[in-house]
mmCIF file of C-alpha atoms and ligand atoms in Angstrom:
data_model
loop_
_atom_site.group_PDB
_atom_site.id
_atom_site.type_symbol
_atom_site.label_atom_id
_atom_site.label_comp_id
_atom_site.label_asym_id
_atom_site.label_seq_id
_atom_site.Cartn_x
_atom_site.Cartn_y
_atom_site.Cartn_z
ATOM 1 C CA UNK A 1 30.006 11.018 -96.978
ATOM 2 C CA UNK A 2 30.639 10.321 -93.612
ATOM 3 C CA UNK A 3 30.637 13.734 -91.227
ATOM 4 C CA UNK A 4 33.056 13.843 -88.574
ATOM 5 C CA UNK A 5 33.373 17.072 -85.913
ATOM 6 C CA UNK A 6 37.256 17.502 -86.101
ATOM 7 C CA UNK A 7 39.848 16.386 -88.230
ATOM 8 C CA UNK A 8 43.343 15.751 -86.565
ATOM 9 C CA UNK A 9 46.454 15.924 -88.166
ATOM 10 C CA UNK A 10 48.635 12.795 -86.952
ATOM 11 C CA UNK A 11 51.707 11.385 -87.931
ATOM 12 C CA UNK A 12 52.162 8.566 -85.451
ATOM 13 C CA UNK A 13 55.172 10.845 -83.141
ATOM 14 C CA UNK A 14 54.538 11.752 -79.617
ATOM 15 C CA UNK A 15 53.387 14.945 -80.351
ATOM 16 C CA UNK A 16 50.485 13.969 -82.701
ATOM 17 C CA UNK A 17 49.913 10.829 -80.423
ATOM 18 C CA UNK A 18 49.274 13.459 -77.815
ATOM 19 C CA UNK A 19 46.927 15.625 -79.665
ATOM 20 C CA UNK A 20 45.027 13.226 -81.078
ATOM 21 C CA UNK A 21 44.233 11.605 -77.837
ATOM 22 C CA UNK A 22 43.517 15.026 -76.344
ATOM 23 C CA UNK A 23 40.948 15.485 -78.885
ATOM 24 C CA UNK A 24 39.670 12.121 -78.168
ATOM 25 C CA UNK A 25 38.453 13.502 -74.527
ATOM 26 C CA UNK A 26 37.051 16.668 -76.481
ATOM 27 C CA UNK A 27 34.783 14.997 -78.753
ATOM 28 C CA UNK A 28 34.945 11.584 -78.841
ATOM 29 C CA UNK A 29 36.825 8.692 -81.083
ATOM 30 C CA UNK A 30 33.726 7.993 -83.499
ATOM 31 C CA UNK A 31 33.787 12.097 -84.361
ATOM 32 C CA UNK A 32 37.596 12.594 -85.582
ATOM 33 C CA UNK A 33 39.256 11.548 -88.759
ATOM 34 C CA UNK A 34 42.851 10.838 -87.985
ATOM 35 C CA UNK A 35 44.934 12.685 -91.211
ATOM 36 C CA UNK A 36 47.941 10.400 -92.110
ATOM 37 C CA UNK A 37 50.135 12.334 -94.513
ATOM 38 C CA UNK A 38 52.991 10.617 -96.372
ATOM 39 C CA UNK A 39 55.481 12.899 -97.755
ATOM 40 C CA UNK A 40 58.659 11.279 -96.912
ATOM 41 C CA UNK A 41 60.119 8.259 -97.788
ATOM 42 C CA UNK A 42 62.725 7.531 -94.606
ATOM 43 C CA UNK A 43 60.157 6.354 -92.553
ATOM 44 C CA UNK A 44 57.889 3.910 -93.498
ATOM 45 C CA UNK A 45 57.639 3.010 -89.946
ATOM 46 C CA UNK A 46 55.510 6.303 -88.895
ATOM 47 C CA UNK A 47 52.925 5.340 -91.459
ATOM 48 C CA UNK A 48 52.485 2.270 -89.391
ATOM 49 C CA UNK A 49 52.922 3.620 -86.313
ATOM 50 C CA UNK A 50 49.428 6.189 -87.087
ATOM 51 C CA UNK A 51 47.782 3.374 -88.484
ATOM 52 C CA UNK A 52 48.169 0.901 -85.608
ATOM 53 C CA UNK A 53 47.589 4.078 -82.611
ATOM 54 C CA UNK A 54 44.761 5.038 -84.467
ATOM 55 C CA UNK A 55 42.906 1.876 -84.942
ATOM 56 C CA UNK A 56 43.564 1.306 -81.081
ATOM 57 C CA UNK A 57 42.132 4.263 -80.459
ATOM 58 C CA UNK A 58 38.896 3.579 -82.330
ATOM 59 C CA UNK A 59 39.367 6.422 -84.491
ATOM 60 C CA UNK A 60 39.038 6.489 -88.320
ATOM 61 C CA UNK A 61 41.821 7.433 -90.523
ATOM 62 C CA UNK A 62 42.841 8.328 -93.841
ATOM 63 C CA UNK A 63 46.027 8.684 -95.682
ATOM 64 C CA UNK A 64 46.928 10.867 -98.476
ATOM 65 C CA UNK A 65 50.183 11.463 -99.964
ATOM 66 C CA UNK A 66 51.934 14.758 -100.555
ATOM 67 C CA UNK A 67 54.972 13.229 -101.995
ATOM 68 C CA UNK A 68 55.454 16.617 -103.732
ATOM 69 C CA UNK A 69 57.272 17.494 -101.113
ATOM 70 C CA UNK A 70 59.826 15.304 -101.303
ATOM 71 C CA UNK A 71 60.553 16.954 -104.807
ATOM 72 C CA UNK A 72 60.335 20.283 -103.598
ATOM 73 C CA UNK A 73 61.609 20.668 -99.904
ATOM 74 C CA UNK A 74 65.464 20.683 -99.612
ATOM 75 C CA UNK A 75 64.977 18.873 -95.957
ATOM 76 C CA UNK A 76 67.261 16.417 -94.412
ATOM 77 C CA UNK A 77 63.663 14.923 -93.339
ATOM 78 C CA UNK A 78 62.590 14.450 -96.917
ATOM 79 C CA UNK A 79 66.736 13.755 -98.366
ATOM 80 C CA UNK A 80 66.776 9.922 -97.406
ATOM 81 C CA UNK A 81 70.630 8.981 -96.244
ATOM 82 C CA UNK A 82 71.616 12.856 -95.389
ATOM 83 C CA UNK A 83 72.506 13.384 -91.883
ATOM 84 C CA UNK A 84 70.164 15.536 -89.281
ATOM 85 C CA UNK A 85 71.696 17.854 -87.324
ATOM 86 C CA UNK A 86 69.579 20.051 -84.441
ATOM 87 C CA UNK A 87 72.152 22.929 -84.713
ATOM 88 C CA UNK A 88 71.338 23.924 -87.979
ATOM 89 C CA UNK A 89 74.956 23.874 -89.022
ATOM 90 C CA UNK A 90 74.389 22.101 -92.519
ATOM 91 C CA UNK A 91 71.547 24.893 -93.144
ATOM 92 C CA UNK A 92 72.459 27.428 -95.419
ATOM 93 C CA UNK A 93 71.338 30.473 -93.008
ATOM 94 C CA UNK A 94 72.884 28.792 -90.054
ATOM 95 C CA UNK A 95 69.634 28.740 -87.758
ATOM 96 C CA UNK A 96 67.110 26.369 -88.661
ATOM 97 C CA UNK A 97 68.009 22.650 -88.175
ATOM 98 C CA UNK A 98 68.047 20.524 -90.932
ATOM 99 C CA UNK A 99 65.184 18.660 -90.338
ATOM 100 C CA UNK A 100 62.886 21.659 -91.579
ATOM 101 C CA UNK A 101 60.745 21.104 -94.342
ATOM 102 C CA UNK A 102 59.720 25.061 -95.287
ATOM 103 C CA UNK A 103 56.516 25.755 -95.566
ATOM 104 C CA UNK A 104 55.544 21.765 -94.707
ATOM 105 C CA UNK A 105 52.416 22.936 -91.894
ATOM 106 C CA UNK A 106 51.594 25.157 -94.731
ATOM 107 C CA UNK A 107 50.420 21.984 -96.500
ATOM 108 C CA UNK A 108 49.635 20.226 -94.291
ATOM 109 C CA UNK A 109 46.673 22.823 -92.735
ATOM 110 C CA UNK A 110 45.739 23.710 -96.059
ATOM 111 C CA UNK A 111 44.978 19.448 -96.894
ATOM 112 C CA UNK A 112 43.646 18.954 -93.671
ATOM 113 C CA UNK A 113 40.910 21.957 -93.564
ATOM 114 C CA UNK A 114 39.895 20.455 -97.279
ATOM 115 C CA UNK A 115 39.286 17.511 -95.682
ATOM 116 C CA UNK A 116 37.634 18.988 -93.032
ATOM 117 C CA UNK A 117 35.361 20.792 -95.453
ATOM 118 C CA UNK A 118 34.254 17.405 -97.383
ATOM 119 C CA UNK A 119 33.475 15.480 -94.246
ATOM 120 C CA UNK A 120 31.460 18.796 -93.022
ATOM 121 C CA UNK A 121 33.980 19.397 -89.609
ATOM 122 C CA UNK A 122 34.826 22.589 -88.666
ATOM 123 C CA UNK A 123 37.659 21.988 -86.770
ATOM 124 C CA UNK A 124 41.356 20.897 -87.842
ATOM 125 C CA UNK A 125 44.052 19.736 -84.636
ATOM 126 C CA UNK A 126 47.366 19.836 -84.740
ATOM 127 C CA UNK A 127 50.309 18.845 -82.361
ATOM 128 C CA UNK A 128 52.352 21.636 -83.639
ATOM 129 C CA UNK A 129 54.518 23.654 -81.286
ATOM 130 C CA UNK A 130 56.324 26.590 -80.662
ATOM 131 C CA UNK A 131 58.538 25.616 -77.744
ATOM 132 C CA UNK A 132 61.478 23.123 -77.897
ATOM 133 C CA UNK A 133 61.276 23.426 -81.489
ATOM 134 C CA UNK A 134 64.770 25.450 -83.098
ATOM 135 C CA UNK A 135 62.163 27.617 -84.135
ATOM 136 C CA UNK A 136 60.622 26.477 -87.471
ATOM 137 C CA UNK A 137 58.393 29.286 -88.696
ATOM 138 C CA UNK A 138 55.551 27.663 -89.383
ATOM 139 C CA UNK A 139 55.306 26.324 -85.445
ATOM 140 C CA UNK A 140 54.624 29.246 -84.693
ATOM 141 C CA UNK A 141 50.876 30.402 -82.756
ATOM 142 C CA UNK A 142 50.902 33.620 -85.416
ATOM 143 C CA UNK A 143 51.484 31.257 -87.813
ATOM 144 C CA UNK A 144 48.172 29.185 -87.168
ATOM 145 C CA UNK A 145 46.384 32.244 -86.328
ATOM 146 C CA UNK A 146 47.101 33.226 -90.272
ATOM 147 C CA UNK A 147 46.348 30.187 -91.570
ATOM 148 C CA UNK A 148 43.020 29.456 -89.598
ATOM 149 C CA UNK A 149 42.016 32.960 -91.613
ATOM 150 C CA UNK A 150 43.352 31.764 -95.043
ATOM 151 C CA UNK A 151 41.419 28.430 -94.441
ATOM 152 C CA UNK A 152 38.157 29.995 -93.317
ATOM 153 C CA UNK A 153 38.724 32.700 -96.305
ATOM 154 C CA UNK A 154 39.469 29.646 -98.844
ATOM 155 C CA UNK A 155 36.062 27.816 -98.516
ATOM 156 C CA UNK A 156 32.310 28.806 -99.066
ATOM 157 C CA UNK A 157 30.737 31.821 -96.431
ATOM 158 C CA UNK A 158 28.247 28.971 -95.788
ATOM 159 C CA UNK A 159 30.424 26.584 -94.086
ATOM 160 C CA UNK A 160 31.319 28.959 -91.671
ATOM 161 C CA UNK A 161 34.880 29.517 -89.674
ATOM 162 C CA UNK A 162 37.489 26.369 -90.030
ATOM 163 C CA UNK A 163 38.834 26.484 -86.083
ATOM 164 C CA UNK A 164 42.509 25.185 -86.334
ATOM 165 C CA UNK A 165 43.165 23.941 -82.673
ATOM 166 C CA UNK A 166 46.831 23.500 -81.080
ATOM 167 C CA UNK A 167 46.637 22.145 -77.597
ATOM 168 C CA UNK A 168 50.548 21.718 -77.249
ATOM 169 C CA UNK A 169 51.103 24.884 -78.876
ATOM 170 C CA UNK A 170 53.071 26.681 -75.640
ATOM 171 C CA UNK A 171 54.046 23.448 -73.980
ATOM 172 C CA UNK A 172 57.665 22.376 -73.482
ATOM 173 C CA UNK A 173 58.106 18.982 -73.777
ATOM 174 C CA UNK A 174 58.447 18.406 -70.010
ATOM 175 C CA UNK A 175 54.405 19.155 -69.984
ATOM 176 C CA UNK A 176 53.568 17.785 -73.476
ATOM 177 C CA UNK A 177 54.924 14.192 -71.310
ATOM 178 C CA UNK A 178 52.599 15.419 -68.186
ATOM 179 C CA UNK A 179 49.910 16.333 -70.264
ATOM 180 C CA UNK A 180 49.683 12.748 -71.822
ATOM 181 C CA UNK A 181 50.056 11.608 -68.116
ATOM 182 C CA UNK A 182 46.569 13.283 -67.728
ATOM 183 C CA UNK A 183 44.860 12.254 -70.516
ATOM 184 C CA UNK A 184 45.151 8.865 -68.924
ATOM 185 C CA UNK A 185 46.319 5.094 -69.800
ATOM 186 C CA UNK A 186 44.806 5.225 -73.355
ATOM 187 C CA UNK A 187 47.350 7.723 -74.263
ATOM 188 C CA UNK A 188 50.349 6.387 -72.202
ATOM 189 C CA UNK A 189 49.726 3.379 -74.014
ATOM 190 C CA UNK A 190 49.642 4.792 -77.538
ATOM 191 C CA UNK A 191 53.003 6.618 -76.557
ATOM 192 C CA UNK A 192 54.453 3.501 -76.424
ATOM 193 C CA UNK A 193 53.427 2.549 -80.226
ATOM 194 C CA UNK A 194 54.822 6.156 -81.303
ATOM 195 C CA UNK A 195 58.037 6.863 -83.808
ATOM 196 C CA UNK A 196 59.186 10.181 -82.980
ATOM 197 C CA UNK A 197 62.902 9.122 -84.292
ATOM 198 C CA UNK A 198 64.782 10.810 -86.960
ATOM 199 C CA UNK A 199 66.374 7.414 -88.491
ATOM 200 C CA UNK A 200 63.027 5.964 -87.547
ATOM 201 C CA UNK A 201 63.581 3.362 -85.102
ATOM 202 C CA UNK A 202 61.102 1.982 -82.233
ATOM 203 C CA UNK A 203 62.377 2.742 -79.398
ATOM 204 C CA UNK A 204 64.382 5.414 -80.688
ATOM 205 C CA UNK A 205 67.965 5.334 -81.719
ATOM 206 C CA UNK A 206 68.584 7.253 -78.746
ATOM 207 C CA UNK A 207 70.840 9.542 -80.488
ATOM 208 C CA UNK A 208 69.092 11.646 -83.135
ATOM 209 C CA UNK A 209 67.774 15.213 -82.111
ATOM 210 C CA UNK A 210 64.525 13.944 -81.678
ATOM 211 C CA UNK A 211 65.097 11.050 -79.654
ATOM 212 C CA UNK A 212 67.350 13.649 -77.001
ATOM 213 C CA UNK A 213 64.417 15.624 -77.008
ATOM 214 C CA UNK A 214 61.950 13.056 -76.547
ATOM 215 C CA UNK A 215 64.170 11.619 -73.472
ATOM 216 C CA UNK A 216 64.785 15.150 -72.381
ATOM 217 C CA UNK A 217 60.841 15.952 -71.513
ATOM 218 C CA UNK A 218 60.284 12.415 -70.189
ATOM 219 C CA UNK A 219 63.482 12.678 -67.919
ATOM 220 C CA UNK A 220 62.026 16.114 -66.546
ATOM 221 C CA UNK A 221 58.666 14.815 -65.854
ATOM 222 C CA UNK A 222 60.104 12.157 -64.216
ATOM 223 C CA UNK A 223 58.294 9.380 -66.441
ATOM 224 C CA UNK A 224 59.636 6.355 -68.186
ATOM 225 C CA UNK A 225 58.675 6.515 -71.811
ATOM 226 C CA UNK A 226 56.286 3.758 -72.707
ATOM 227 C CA UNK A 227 58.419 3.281 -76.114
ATOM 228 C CA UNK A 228 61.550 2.237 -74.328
ATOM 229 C CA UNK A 229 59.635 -0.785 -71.992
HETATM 230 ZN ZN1 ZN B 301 66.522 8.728 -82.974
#
């Protein structure tokens, strides 16, 4: 079994893109294992997306499905032809936007730290978030704190701590955009092969929630996202 130092969760959006290539300058391409997780079937275009940034990047990745999900979350993400709003107005509470999947980074941490565990790394990044983000729970820094315990907890006293890592954790997206800046023309470039999109276009359909936040933070740092050249 191949052992890797980190494993990075990575979806192919701008957020994960980010992460993953901030890792990159942490530890290197040839130590990560890029986590690909396919749980919803709108957007067959992410899968490639990950695939295609990741082998650019030099960095291995696997893909495993958690297509559970789609059975159990009651997400407009996971709900292919249902409209997504930002407001939460189709949610039943009225606050959380429809794009929530509950309890989805719940899932997600718990796959990635197993397999963390099999390919003997420690560490587990994520491009989760707590700003700019209609706040879904499970963005939230406590959150990971609670989960990096229940990880650590869940596995053998031998293996030691799981560290779960969140470098854009208190970033808006005006300095997630600036903080790809910095990680240099690697990353820039792999923004430009990223699907952030809710109807999953490349570029963006310019109109979704995700693309007016995506514009947003690269309209305040005063950068041209690489997706639209
Ligand atoms: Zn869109």
């Amino acid at each position: 079994m191949k052992k890797y130092t980190a494993v990075v969760l990575f979806s192919g959006g701008q957020d994960s893109t980010t992460c993953l290539h901030y890792a990159i300058k942490q530890h290197g391409a040839a130590n990560l294992l890029a986590l690909s997780i396919a749980y919803n079937q709108r957007h067959a275009i992410e899968m490639e997306a990950s695939a295609q940034i990741a082998e650019v990047a030099g960095v291995d990745r696997v893909k495993h499905s958690l297509d559970v999900m789609g059975q159990v979350g009651d997400s407009a993400l996971v709900n292919a032809g249902e409209v997504i709003h930002a407001d939460g107005r189709d949610d039943k509470d009225g606050k959380l936007p429809t794009s929530w999947v509950p309890g989805r980074n719940m899932m997600f941490l718990g796959l990635a730290s197993m397999v963390a565990v099999k390919h003997k790394a420690r560490i587990v990044y994520a491009g989760v978030c707590q700003e700019d983000y209609s706040g879904y729970p499970d963005c939230r820094q406590e959150f990971v704190e609670a989960m990096q315990v229940a990880a650590t907890l869940a596995m053998p006293t031998s293996l030691g701590p799981i560290e779960i890592k969140t470098p854009l954790m208190n970033l808006n997206k005006k300095q997630t955009v600036e903080l790809a800046d910095r990680l240099g023309s690697d990353c820039w470039l792999a923004l430009g092969h990223s699907v952030t999109c809710y109807e999953g276009q490349r570029p963006g359909c310019g109109v979704c929630p995700a693309c007016e936040l995506r514009a947003k933070g690269f309209k305040e740092a005063g950068m041209i996202d690489p997706a639209t050249l």
